[in-house]
PDB file of C-alpha atoms in Angstrom:
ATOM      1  CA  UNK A  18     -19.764  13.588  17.393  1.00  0.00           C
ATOM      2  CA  UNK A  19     -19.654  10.458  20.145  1.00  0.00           C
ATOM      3  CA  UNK A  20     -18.198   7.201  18.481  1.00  0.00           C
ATOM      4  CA  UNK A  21     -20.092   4.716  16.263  1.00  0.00           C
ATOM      5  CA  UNK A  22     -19.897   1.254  15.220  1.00  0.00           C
ATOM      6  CA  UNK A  23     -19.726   0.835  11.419  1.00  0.00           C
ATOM      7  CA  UNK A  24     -23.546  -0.803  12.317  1.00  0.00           C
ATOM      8  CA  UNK A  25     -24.841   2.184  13.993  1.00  0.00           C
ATOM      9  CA  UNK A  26     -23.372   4.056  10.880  1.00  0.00           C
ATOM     10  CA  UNK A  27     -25.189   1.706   8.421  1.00  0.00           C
ATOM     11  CA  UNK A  28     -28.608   2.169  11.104  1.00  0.00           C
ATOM     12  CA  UNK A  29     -28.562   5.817  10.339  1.00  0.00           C
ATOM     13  CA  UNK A  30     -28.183   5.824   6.926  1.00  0.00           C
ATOM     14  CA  UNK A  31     -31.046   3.836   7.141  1.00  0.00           C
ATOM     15  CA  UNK A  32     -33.114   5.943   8.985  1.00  0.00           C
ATOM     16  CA  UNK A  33     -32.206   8.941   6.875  1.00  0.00           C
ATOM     17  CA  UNK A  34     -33.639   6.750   3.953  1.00  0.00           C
ATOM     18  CA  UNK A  35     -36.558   5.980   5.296  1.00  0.00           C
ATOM     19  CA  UNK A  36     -37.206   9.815   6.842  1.00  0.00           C
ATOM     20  CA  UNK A  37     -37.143  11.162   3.121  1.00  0.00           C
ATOM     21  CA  UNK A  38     -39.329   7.882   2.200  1.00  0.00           C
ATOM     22  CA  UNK A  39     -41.914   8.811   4.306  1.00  0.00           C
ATOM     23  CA  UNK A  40     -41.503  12.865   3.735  1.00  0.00           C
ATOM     24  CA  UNK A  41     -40.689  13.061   7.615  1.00  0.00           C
ATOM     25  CA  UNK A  42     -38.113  15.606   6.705  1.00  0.00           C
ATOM     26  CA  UNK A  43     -40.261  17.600   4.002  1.00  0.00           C
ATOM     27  CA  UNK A  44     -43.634  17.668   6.833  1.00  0.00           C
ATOM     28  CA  UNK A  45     -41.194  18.254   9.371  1.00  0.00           C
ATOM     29  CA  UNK A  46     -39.514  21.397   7.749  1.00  0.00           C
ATOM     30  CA  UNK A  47     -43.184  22.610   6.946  1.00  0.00           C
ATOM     31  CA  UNK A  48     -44.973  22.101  10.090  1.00  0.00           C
ATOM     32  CA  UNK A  49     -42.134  24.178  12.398  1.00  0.00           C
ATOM     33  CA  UNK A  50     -41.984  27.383  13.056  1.00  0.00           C
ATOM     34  CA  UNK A  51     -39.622  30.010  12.277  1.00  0.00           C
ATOM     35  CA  UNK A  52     -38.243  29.739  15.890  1.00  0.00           C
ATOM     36  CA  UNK A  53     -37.887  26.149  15.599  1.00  0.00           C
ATOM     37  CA  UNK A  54     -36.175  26.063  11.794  1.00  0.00           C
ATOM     38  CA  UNK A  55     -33.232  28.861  13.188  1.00  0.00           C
ATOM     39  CA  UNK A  56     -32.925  27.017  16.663  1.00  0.00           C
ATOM     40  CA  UNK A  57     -32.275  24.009  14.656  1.00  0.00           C
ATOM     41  CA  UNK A  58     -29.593  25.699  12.273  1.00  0.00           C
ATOM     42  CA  UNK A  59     -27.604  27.307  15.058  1.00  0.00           C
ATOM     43  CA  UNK A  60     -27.486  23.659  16.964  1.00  0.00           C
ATOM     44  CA  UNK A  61     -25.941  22.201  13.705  1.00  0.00           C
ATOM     45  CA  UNK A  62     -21.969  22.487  13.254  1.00  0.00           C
ATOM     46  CA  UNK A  63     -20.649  24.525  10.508  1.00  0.00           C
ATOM     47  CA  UNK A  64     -18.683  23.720   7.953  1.00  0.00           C
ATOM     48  CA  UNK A  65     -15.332  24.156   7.797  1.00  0.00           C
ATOM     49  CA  UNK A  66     -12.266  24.902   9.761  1.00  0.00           C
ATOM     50  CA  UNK A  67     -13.235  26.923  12.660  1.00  0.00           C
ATOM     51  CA  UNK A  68      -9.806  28.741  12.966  1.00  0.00           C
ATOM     52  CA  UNK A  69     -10.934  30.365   9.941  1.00  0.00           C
ATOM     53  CA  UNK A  70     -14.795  30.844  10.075  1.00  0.00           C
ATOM     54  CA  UNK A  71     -14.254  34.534  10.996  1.00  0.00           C
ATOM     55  CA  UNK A  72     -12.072  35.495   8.306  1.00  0.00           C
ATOM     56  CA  UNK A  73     -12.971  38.750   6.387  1.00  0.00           C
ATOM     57  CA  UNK A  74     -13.401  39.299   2.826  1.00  0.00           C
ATOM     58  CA  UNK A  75     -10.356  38.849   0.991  1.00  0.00           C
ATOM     59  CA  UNK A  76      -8.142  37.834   4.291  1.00  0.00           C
ATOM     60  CA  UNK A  77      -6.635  34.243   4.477  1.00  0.00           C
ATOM     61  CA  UNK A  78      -4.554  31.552   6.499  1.00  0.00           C
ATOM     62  CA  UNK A  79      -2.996  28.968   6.306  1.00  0.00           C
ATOM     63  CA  UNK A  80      -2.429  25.566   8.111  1.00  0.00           C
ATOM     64  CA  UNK A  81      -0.615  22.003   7.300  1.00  0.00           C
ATOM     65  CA  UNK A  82      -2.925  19.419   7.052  1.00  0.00           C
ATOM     66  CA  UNK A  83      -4.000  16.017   5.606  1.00  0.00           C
ATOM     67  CA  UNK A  84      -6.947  17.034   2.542  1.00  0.00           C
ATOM     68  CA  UNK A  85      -9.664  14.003   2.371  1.00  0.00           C
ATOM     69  CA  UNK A  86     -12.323  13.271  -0.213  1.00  0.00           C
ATOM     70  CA  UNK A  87     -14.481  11.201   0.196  1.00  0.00           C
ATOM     71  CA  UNK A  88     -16.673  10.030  -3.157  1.00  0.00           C
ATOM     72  CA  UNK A  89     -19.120   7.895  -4.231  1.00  0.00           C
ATOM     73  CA  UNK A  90     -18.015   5.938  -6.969  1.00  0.00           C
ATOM     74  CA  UNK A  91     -20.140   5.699 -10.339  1.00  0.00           C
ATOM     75  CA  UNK A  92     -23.051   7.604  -8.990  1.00  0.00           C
ATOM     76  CA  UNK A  93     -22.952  10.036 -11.913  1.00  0.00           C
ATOM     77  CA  UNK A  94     -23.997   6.707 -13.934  1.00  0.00           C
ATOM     78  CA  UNK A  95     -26.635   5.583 -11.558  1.00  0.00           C
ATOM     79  CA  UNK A  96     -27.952   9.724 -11.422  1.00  0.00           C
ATOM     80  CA  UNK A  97     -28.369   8.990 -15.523  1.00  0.00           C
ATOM     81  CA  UNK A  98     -30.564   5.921 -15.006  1.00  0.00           C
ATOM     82  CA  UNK A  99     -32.384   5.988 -11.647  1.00  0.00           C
ATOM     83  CA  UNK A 100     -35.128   8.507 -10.430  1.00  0.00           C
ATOM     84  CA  UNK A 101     -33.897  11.874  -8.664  1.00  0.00           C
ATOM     85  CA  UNK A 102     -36.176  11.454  -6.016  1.00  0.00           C
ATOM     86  CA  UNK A 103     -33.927   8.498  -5.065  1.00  0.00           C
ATOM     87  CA  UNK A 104     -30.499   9.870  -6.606  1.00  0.00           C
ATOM     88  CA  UNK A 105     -31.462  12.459  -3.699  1.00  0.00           C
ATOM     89  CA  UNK A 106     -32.494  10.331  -1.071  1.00  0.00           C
ATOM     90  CA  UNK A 107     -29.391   7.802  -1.332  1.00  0.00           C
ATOM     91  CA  UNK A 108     -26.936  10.621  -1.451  1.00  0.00           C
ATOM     92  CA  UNK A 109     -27.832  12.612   1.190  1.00  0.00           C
ATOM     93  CA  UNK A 110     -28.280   9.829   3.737  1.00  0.00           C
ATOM     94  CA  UNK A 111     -25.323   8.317   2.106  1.00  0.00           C
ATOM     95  CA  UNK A 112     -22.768  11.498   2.242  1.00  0.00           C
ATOM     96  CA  UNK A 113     -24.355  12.843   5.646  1.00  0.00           C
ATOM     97  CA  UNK A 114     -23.407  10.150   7.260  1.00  0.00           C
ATOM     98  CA  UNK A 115     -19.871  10.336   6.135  1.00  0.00           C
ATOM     99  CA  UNK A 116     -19.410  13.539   7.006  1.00  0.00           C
ATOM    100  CA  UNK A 117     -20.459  12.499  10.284  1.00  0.00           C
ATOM    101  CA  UNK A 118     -17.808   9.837  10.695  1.00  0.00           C
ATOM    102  CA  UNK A 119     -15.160  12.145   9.203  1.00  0.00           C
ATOM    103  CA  UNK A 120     -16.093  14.378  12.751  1.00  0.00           C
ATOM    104  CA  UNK A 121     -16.378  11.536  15.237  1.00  0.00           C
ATOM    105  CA  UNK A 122     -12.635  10.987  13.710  1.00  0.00           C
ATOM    106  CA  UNK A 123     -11.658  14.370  14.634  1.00  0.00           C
ATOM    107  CA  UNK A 124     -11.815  15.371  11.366  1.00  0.00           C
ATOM    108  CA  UNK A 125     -13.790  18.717  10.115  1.00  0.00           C
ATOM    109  CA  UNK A 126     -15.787  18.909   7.274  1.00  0.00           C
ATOM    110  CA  UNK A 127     -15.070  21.150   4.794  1.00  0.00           C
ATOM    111  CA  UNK A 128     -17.312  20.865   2.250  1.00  0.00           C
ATOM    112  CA  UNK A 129     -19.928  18.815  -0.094  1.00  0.00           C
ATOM    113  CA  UNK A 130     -18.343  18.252  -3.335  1.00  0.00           C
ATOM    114  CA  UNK A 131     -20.848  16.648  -5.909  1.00  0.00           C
ATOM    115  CA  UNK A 132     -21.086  13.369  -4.482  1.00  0.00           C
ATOM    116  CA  UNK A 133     -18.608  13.261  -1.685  1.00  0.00           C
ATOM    117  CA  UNK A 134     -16.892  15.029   1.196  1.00  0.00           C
ATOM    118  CA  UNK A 135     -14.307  17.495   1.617  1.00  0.00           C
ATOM    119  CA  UNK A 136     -12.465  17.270   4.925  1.00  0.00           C
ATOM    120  CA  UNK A 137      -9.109  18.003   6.618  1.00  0.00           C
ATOM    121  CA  UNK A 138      -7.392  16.436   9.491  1.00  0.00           C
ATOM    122  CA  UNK A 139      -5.326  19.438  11.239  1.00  0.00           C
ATOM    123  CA  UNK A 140      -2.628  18.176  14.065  1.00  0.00           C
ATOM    124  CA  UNK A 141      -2.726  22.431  15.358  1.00  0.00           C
ATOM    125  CA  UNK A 142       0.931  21.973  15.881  1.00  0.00           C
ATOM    126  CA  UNK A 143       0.616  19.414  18.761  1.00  0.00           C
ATOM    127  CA  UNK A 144       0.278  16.425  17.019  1.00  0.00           C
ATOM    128  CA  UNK A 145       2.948  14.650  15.034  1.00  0.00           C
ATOM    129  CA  UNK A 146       2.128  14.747  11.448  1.00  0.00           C
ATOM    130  CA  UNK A 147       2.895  11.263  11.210  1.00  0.00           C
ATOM    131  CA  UNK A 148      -0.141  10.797  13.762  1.00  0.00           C
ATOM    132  CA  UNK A 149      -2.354  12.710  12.120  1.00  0.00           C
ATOM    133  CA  UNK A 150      -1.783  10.533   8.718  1.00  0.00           C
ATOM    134  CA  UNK A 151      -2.263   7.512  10.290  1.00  0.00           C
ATOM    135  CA  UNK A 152      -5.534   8.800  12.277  1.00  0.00           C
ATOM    136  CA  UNK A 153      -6.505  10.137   8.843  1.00  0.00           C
ATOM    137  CA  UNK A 154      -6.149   7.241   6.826  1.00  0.00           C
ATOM    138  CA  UNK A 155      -7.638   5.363   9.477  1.00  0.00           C
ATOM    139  CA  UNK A 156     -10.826   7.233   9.187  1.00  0.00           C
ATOM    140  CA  UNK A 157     -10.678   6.610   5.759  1.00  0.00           C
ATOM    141  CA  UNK A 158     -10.676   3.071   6.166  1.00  0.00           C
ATOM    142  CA  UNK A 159     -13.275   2.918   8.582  1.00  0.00           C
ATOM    143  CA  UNK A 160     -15.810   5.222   6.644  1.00  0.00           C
ATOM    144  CA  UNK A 161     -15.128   2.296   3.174  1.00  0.00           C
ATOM    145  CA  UNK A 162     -15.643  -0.977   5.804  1.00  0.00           C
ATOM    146  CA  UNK A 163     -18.496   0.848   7.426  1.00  0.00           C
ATOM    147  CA  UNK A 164     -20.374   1.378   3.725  1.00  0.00           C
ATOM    148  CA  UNK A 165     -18.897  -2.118   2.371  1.00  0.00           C
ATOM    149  CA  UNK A 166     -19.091  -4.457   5.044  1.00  0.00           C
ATOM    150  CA  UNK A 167     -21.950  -2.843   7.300  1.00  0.00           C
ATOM    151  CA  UNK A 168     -24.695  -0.183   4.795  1.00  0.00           C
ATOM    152  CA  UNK A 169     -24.320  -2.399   1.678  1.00  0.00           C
ATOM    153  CA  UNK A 170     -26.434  -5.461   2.958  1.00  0.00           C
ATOM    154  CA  UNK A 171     -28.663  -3.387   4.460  1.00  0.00           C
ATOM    155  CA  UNK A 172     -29.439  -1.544   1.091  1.00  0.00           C
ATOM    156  CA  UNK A 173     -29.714  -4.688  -0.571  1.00  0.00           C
ATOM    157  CA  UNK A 174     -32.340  -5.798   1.654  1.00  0.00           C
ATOM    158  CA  UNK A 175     -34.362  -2.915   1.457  1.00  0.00           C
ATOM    159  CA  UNK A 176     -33.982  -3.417  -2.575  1.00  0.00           C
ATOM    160  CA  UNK A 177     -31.613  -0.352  -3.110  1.00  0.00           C
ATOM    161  CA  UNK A 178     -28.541  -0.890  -5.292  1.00  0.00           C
ATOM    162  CA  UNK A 179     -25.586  -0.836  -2.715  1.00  0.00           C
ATOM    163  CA  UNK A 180     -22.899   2.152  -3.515  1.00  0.00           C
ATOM    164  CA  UNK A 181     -19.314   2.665  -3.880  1.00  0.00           C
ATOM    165  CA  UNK A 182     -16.756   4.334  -1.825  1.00  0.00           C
ATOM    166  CA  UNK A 183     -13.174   5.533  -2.122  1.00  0.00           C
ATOM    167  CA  UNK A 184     -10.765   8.231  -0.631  1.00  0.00           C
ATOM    168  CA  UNK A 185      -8.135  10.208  -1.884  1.00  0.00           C
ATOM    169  CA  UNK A 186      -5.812  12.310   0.457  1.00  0.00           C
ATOM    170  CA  UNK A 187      -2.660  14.195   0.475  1.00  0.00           C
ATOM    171  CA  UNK A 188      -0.470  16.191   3.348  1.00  0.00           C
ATOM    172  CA  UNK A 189       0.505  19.840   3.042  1.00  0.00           C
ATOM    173  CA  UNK A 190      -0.276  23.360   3.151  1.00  0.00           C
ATOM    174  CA  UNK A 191      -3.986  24.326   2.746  1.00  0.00           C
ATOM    175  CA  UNK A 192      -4.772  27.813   2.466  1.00  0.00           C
ATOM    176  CA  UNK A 193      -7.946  29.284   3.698  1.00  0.00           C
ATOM    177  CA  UNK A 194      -9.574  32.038   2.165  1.00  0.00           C
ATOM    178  CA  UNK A 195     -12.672  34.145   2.266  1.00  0.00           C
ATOM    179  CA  UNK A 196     -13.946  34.877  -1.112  1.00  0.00           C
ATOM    180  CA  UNK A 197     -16.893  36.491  -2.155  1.00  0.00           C
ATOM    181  CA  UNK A 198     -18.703  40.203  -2.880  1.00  0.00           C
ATOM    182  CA  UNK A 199     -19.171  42.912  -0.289  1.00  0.00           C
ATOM    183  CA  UNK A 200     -22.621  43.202  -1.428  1.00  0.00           C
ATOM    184  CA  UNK A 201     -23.531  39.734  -1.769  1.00  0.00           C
ATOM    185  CA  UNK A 202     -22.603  36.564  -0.473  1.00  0.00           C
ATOM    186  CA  UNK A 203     -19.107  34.990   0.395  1.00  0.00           C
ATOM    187  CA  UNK A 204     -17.730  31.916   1.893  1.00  0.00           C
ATOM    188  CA  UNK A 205     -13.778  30.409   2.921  1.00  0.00           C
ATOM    189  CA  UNK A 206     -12.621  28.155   0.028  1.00  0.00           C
ATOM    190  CA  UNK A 207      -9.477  26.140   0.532  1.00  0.00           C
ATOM    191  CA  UNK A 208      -7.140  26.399  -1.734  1.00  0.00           C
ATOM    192  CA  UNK A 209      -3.459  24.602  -2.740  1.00  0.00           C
ATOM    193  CA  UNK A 210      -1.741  21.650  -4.059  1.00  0.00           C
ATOM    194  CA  UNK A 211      -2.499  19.475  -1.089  1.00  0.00           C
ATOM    195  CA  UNK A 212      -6.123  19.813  -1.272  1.00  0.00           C
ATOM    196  CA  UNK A 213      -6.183  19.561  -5.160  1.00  0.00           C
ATOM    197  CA  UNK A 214      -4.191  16.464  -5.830  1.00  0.00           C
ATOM    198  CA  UNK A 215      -5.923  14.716  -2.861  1.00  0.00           C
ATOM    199  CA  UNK A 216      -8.637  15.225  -5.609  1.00  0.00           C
ATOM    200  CA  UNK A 217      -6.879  13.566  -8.619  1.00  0.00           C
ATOM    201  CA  UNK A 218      -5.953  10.872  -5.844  1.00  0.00           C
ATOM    202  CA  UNK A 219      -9.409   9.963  -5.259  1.00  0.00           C
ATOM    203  CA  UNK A 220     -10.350  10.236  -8.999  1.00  0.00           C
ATOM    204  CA  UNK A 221      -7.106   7.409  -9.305  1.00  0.00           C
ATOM    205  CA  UNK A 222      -9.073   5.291  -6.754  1.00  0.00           C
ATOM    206  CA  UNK A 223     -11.119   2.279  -7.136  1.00  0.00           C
ATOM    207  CA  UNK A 224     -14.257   1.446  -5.082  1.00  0.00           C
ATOM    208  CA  UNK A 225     -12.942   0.728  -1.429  1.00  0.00           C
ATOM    209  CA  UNK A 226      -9.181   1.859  -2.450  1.00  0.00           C
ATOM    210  CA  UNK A 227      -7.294   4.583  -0.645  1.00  0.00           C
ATOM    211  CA  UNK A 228      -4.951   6.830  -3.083  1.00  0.00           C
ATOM    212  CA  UNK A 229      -2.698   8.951  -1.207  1.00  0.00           C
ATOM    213  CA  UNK A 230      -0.223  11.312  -2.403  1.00  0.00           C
ATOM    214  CA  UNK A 231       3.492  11.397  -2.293  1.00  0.00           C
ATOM    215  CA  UNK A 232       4.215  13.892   0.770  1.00  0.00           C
ATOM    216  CA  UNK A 233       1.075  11.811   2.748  1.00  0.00           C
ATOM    217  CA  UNK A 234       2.796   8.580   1.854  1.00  0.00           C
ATOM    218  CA  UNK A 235       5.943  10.010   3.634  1.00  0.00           C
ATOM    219  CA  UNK A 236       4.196   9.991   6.693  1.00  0.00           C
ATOM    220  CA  UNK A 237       3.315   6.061   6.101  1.00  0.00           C
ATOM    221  CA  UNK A 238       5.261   3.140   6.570  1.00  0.00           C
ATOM    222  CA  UNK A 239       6.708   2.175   3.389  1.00  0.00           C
ATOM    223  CA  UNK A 240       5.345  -1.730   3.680  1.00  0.00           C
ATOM    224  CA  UNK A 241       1.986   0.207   3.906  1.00  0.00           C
ATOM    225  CA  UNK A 242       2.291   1.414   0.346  1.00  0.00           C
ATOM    226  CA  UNK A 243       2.406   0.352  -3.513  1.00  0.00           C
ATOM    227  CA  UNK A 244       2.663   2.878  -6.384  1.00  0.00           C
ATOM    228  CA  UNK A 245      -0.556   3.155  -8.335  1.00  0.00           C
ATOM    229  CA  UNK A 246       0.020   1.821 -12.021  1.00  0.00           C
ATOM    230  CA  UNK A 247      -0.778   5.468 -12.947  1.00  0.00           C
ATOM    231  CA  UNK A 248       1.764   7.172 -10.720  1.00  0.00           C
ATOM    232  CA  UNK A 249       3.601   9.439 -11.001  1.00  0.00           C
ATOM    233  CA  UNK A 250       1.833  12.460 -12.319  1.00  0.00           C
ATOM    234  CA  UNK A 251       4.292  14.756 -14.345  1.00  0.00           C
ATOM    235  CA  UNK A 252       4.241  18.775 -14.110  1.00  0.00           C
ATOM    236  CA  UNK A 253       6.297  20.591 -16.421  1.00  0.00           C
ATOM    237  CA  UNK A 254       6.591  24.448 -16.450  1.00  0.00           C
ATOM    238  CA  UNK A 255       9.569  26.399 -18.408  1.00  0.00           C
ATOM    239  CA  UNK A 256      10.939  23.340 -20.110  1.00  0.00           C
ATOM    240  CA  UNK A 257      11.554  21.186 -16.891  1.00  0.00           C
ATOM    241  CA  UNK A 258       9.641  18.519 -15.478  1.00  0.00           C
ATOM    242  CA  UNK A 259       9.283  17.437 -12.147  1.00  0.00           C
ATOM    243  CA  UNK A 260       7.181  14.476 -10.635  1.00  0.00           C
ATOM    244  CA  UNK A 261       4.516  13.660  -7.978  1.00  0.00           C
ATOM    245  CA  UNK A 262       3.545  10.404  -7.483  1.00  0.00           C
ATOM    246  CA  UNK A 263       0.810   8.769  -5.320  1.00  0.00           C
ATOM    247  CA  UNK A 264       0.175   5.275  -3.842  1.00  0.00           C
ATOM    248  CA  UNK A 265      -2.300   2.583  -2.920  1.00  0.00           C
ATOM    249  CA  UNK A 266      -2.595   2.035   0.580  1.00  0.00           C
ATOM    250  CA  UNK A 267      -2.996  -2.104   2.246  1.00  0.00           C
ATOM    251  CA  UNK A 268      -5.835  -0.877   5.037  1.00  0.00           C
ATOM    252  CA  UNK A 269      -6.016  -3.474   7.528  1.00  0.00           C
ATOM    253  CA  UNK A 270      -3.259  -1.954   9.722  1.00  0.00           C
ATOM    254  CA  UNK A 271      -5.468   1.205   9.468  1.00  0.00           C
ATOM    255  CA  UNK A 272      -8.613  -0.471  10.645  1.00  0.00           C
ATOM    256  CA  UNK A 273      -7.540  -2.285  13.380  1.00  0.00           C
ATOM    257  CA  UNK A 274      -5.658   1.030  14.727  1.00  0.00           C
ATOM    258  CA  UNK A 275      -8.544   3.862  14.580  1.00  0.00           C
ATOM    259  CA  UNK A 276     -10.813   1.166  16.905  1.00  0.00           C
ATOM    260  CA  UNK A 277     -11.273   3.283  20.078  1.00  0.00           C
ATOM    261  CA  UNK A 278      -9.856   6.370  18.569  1.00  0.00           C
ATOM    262  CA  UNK A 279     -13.247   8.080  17.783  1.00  0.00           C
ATOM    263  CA  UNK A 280     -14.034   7.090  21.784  1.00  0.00           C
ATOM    264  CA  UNK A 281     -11.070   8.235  23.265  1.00  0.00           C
ATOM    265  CA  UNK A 282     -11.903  11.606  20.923  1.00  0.00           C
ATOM    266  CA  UNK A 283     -15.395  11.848  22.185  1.00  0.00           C
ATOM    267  CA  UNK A 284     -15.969  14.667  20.024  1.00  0.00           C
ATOM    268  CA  UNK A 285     -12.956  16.718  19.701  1.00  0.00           C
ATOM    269  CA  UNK A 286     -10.608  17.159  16.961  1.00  0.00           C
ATOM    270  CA  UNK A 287      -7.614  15.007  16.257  1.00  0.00           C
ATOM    271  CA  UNK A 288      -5.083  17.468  17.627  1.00  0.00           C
ATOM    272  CA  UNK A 289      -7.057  16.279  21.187  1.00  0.00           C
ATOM    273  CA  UNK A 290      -5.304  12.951  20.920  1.00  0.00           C
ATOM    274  CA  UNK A 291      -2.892  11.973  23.658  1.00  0.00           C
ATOM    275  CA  UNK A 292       0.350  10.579  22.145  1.00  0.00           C
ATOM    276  CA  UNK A 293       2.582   8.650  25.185  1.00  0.00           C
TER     277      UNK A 293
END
């Protein structure tokens, strides 16, 4: 995925809008062949983590990593009031297009999540996990300016309510594992505490507001952070309690830092980023 400005980003949410407007996509799909439809499948990436795409029923593994979600705030309310035709349409220009600039930041998509995306940002052991954080953060940032400051007047223009964006992310160990039946379908979930508080972290987030949790926010600067008024999060098991807590991040640092970082990736993962 080659780098983007947060305009081209807003141009091809655009152009996804208007391709379901017009039913490019549906005459498209119904006009090709066979041939064409599984050509075009095999030429799309795959989801996930592609250490683990081969894993076998019931096997797993395991890596560190920063877990991302990305969500679209209050779109449950808008899916109440508005048509689904354009629930649909907003969404998936909306969310495939953040996916995309989760890649072009050398992150890999993991997953689609109701309204939002499920991605990790994996170092492989050769990047600092300190790096990785701030690269992941970054691309947090970038995908909330890209929406806010780029998509959103756009949208209004074309007389379509403009959306809401926030991130939640934490750092640790995700485990990858295939689950499924030996006579039916099966697919690699992640699983762990990383990956689910990263969740609860971007439930805790406002529009345009990064959440991070505690063992992610000990990869930041500490001027970078404040403690979210809700923080921390107790857990108490056998009569003792322990607690997790999670912070805003200020994201102007961020922005200015992951300029040139999708460019220098060109289309590789994070762990393909030179550190001298």
């Amino acid at each position: 995925m080659a780098a983007r400005t947060r305009e081209q980003f807003a141009q091809a949410v655009m152009r996804r809008l208007d391709d379901y407007e017009r039913g490019t996509v549906r005459k498209s799909l119904a006009l090709a062949g066979a041939d064409t439809l599984q050509a075009s499948a095999a030429s799309t990436s795959p989801l996930g983590h592609p250490e683990f795409a081969d894993l076998p029923l019931g096997a797993s593994g395991k890596i560190d990593a920063v877990a991302m979600f990305l969500d679209l705030r209050k779109f449950t309310a808008r899916s109440f009031w508005d048509p689904p035709e354009q629930i649909i349409r907003v969404n998936v220009a909306v969310i495939s297009e953040l996916a995309s600039a989760v890649e072009q930041h050398g992150g890999y998509v993991l997953g689609f999540r109701g309204d939002g995306v499920f991605a990790c940002f994996d170092g492989a052991g050769r990047l600092d996990s300190r790096a990785v954080a701030g690269v992941a953060v970054g691309a947090a940032a970038w995908a909330l300016d890209a929406v806010q400051n780029a998509l959103n007047g756009l949208l209004e223009l074309s007389g379509i309510q403009p959306v809401q964006v926030r991130a939640g992310l934490d750092f640790g160990r995700l485990d990858f594992v295939r689950i499924g039946s030996p006579s039916g379908g099966s697919e690699v979930n992640v699983l762990g505490f990383a990956a689910n508080f990263a969740s609860k972290c971007e439930k805790a987030a406002k529009a345009w507001e990064v959440v991070v949790g505690q063992r992610l926010a000990g990869l930041l600067p500490a001027a970078d952070l404040t403690q979210h008024p809700q923080s921390p999060t107790p857990y108490t098991r056998h009569g003792e309690t322990r607690y997790y807590r999670f912070y805003d991040v200020a994201l102007g640092k961020y922005l200015r830092h992951i300029q040139g970082v999708a460019h220098q990736l060109d289309g590789h993962p994070v762990s393909a980023v030179q550190i001298r």
